[in-house]
N, CA and C atoms as an extended XYZ file, in Angstrom:
252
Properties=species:S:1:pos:R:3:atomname:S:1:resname:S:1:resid:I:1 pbc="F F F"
N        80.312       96.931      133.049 N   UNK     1
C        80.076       96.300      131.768 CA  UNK     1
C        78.688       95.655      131.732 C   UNK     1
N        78.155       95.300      132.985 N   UNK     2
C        76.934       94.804      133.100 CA  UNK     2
C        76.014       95.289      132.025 C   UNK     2
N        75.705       96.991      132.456 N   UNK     3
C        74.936       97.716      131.498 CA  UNK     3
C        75.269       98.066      130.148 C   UNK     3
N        76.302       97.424      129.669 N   UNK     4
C        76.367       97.802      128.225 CA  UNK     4
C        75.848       97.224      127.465 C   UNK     4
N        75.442       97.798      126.206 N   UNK     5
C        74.733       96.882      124.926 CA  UNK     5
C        75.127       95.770      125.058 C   UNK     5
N        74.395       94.453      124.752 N   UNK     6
C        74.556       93.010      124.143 CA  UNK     6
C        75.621       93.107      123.997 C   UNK     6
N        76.131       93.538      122.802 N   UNK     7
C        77.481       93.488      121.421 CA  UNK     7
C        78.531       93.202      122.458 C   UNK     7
N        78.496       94.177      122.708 N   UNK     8
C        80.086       94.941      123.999 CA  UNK     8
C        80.546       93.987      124.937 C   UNK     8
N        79.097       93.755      125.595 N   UNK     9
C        79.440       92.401      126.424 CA  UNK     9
C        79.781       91.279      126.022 C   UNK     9
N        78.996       90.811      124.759 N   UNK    10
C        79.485       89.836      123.981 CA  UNK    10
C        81.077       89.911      123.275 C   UNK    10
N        81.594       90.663      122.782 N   UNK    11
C        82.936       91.137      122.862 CA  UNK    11
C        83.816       90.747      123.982 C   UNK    11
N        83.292       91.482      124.646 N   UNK    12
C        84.536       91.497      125.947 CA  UNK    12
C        84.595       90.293      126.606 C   UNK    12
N        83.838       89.234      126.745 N   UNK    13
C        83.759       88.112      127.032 CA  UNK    13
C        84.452       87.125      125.923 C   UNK    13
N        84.211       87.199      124.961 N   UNK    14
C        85.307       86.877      123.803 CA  UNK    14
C        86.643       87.295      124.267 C   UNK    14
N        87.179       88.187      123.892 N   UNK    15
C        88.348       89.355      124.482 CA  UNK    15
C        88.774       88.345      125.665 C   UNK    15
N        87.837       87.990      126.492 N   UNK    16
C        88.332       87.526      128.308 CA  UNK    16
C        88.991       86.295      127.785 C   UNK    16
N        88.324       85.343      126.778 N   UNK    17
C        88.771       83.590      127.044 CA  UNK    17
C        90.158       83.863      126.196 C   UNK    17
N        90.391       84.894      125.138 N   UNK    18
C        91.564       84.986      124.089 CA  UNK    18
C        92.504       85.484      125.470 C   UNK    18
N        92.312       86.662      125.984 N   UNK    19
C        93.540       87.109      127.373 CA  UNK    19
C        93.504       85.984      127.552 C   UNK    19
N        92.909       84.907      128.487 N   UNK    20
C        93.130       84.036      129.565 CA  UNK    20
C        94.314       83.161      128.883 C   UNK    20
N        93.925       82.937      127.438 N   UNK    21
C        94.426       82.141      126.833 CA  UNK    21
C        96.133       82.680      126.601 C   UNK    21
N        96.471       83.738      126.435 N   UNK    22
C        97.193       84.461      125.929 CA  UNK    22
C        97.530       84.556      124.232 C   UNK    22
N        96.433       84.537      124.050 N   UNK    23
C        95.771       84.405      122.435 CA  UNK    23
C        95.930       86.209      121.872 C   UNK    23
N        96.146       87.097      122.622 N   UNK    24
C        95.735       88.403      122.197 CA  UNK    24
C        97.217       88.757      121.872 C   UNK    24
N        97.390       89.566      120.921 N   UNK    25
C        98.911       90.205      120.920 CA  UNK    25
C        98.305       91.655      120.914 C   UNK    25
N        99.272       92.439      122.123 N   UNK    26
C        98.908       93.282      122.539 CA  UNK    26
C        99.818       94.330      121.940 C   UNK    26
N        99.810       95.539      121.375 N   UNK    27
C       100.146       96.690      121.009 CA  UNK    27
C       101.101       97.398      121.658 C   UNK    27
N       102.081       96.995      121.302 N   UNK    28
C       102.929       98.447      122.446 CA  UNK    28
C       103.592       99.465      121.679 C   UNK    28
N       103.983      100.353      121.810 N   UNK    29
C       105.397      100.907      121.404 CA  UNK    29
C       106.961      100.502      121.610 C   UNK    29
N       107.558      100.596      120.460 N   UNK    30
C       108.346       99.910      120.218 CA  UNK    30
C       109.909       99.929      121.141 C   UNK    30
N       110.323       99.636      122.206 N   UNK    31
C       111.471      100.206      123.217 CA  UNK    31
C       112.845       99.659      122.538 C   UNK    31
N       112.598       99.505      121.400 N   UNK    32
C       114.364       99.813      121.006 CA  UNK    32
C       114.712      100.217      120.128 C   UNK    32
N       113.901      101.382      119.294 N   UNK    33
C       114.352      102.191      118.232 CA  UNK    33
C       114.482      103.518      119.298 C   UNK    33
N       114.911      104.702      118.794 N   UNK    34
C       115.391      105.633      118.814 CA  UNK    34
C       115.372      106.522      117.903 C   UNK    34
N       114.185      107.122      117.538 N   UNK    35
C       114.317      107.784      116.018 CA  UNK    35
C       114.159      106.636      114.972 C   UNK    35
N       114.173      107.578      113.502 N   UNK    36
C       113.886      106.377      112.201 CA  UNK    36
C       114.296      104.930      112.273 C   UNK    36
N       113.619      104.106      112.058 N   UNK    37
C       114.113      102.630      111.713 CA  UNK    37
C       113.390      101.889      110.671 C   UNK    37
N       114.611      101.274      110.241 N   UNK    38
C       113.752      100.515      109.222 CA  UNK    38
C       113.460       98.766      109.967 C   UNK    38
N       111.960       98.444      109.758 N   UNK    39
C       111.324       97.502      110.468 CA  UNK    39
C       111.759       96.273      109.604 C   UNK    39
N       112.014       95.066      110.121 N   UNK    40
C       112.439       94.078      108.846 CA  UNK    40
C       111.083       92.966      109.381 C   UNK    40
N       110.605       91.969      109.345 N   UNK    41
C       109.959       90.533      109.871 CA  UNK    41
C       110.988       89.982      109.012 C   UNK    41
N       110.093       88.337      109.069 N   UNK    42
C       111.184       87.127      108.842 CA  UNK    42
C       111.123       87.302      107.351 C   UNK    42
N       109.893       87.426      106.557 N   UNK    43
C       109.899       87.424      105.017 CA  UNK    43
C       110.847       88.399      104.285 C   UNK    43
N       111.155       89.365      104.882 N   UNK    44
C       112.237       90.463      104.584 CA  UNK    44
C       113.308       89.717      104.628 C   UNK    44
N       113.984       89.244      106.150 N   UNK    45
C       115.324       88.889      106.394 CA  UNK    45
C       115.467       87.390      105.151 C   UNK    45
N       114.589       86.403      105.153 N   UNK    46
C       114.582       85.138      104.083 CA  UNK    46
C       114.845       85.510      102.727 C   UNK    46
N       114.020       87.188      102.152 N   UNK    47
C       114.268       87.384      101.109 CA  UNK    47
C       115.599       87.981      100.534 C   UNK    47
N       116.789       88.462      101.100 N   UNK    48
C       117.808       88.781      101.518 CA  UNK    48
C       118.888       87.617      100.697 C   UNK    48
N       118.254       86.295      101.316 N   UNK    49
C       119.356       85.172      101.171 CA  UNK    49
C       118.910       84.770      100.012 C   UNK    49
N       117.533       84.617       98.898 N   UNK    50
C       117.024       84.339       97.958 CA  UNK    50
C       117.753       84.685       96.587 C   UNK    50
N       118.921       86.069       97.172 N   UNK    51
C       118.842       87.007       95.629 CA  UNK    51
C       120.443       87.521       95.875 C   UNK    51
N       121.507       87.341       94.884 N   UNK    52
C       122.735       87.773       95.705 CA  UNK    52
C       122.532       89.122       95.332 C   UNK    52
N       121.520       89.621       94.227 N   UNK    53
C       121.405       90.741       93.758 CA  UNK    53
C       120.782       91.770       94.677 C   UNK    53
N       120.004       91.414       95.381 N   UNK    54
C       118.878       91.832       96.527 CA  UNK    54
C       119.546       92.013       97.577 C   UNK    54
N       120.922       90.989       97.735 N   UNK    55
C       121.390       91.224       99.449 CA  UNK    55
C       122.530       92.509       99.323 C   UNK    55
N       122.996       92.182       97.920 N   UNK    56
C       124.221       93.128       97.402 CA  UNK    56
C       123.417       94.343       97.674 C   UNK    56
N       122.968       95.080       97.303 N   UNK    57
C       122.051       96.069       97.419 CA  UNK    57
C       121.490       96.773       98.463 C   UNK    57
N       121.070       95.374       99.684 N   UNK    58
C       120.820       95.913      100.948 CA  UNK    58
C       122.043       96.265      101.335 C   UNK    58
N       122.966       95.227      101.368 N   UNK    59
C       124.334       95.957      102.125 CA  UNK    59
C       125.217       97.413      101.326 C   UNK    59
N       124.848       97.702      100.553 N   UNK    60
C       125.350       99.001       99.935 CA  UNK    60
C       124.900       99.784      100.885 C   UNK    60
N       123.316       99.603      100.635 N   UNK    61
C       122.515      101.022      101.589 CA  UNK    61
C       122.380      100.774      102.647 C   UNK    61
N       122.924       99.799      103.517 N   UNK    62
C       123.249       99.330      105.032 CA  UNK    62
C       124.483      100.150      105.158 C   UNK    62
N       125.663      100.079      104.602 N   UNK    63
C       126.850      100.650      104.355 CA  UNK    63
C       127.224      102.486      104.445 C   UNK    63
N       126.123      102.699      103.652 N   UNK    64
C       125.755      104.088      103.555 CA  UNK    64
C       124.979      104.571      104.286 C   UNK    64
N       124.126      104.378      106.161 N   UNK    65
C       124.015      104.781      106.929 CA  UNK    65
C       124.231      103.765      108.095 C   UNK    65
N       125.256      104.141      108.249 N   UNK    66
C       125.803      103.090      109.616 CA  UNK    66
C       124.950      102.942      110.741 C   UNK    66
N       124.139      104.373      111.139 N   UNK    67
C       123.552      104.497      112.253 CA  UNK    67
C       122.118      103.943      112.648 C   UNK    67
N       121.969      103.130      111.104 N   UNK    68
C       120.599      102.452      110.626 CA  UNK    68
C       120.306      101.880      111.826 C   UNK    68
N       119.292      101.747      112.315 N   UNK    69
C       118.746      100.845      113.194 CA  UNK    69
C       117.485       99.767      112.646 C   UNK    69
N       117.720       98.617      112.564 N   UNK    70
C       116.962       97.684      112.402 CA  UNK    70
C       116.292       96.580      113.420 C   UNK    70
N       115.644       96.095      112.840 N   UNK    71
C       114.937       95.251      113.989 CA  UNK    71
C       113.587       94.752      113.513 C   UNK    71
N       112.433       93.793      114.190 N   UNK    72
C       111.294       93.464      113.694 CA  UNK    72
C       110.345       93.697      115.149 C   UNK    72
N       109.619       94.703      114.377 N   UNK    73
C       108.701       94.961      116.010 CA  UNK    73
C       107.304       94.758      114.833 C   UNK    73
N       107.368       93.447      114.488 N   UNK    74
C       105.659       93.075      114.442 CA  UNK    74
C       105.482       93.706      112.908 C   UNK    74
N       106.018       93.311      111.792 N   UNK    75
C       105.980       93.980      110.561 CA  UNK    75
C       104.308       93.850      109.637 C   UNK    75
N       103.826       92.779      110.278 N   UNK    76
C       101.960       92.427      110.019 CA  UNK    76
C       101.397       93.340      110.685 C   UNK    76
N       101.488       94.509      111.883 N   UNK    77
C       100.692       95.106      112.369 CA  UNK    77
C       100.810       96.381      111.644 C   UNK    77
N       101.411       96.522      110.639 N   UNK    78
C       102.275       97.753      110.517 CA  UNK    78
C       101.476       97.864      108.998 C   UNK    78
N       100.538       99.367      109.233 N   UNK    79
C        99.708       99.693      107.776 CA  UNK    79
C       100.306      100.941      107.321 C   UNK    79
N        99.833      101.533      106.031 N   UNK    80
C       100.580      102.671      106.103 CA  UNK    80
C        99.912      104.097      106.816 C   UNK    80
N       100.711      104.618      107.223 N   UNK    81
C       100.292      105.823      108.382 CA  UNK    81
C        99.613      105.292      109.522 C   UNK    81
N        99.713      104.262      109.586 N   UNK    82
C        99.210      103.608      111.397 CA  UNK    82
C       100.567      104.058      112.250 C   UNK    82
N        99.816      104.483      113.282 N   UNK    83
C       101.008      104.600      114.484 CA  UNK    83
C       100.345      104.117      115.800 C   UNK    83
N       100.793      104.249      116.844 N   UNK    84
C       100.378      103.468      117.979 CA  UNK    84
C       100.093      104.317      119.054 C   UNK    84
């Protein structure tokens, strides 16, 4: 890294004090889906309890594929057609 541009080094030295810190959230793939899932975070699951109309609704189409797998693997990292 010595020889790399300014920038890079300046970066990665940034990069070093956020690791040390454990400031970085790191990227993984996701180890507990299995095929399709639908991703929820907390603003999903809160909005649920907001609306009896909204929850009625999820649980219909919860109902109508049992094999749904849900879960929240990081719903802010998630753009459309990003994959990992």
């Amino acid at each position: 890294m010595r020889s790399a541009p300014t920038f890079y080094r300046n970066l990665e030295e940034a990069l070093d004090v956020r690791r040390k810190d454990h400031g970085l959230h790191t990227l993984i793939k996701n180890t507990w889906a299995d095929g399709a899932t639908a991703d929820f975070c907390s603003n999903d699951s809160l909005s649920f309890g907001a609306s009896g109309r909204l929850r009625k609704a999820f649980e219909t189409e919860l109902a109508q594929n049992i094999g749904a797998q849900l879960g929240a693997g990081g719903s802010w990292f998630s753009f459309d057609g990003w994959q990992l």
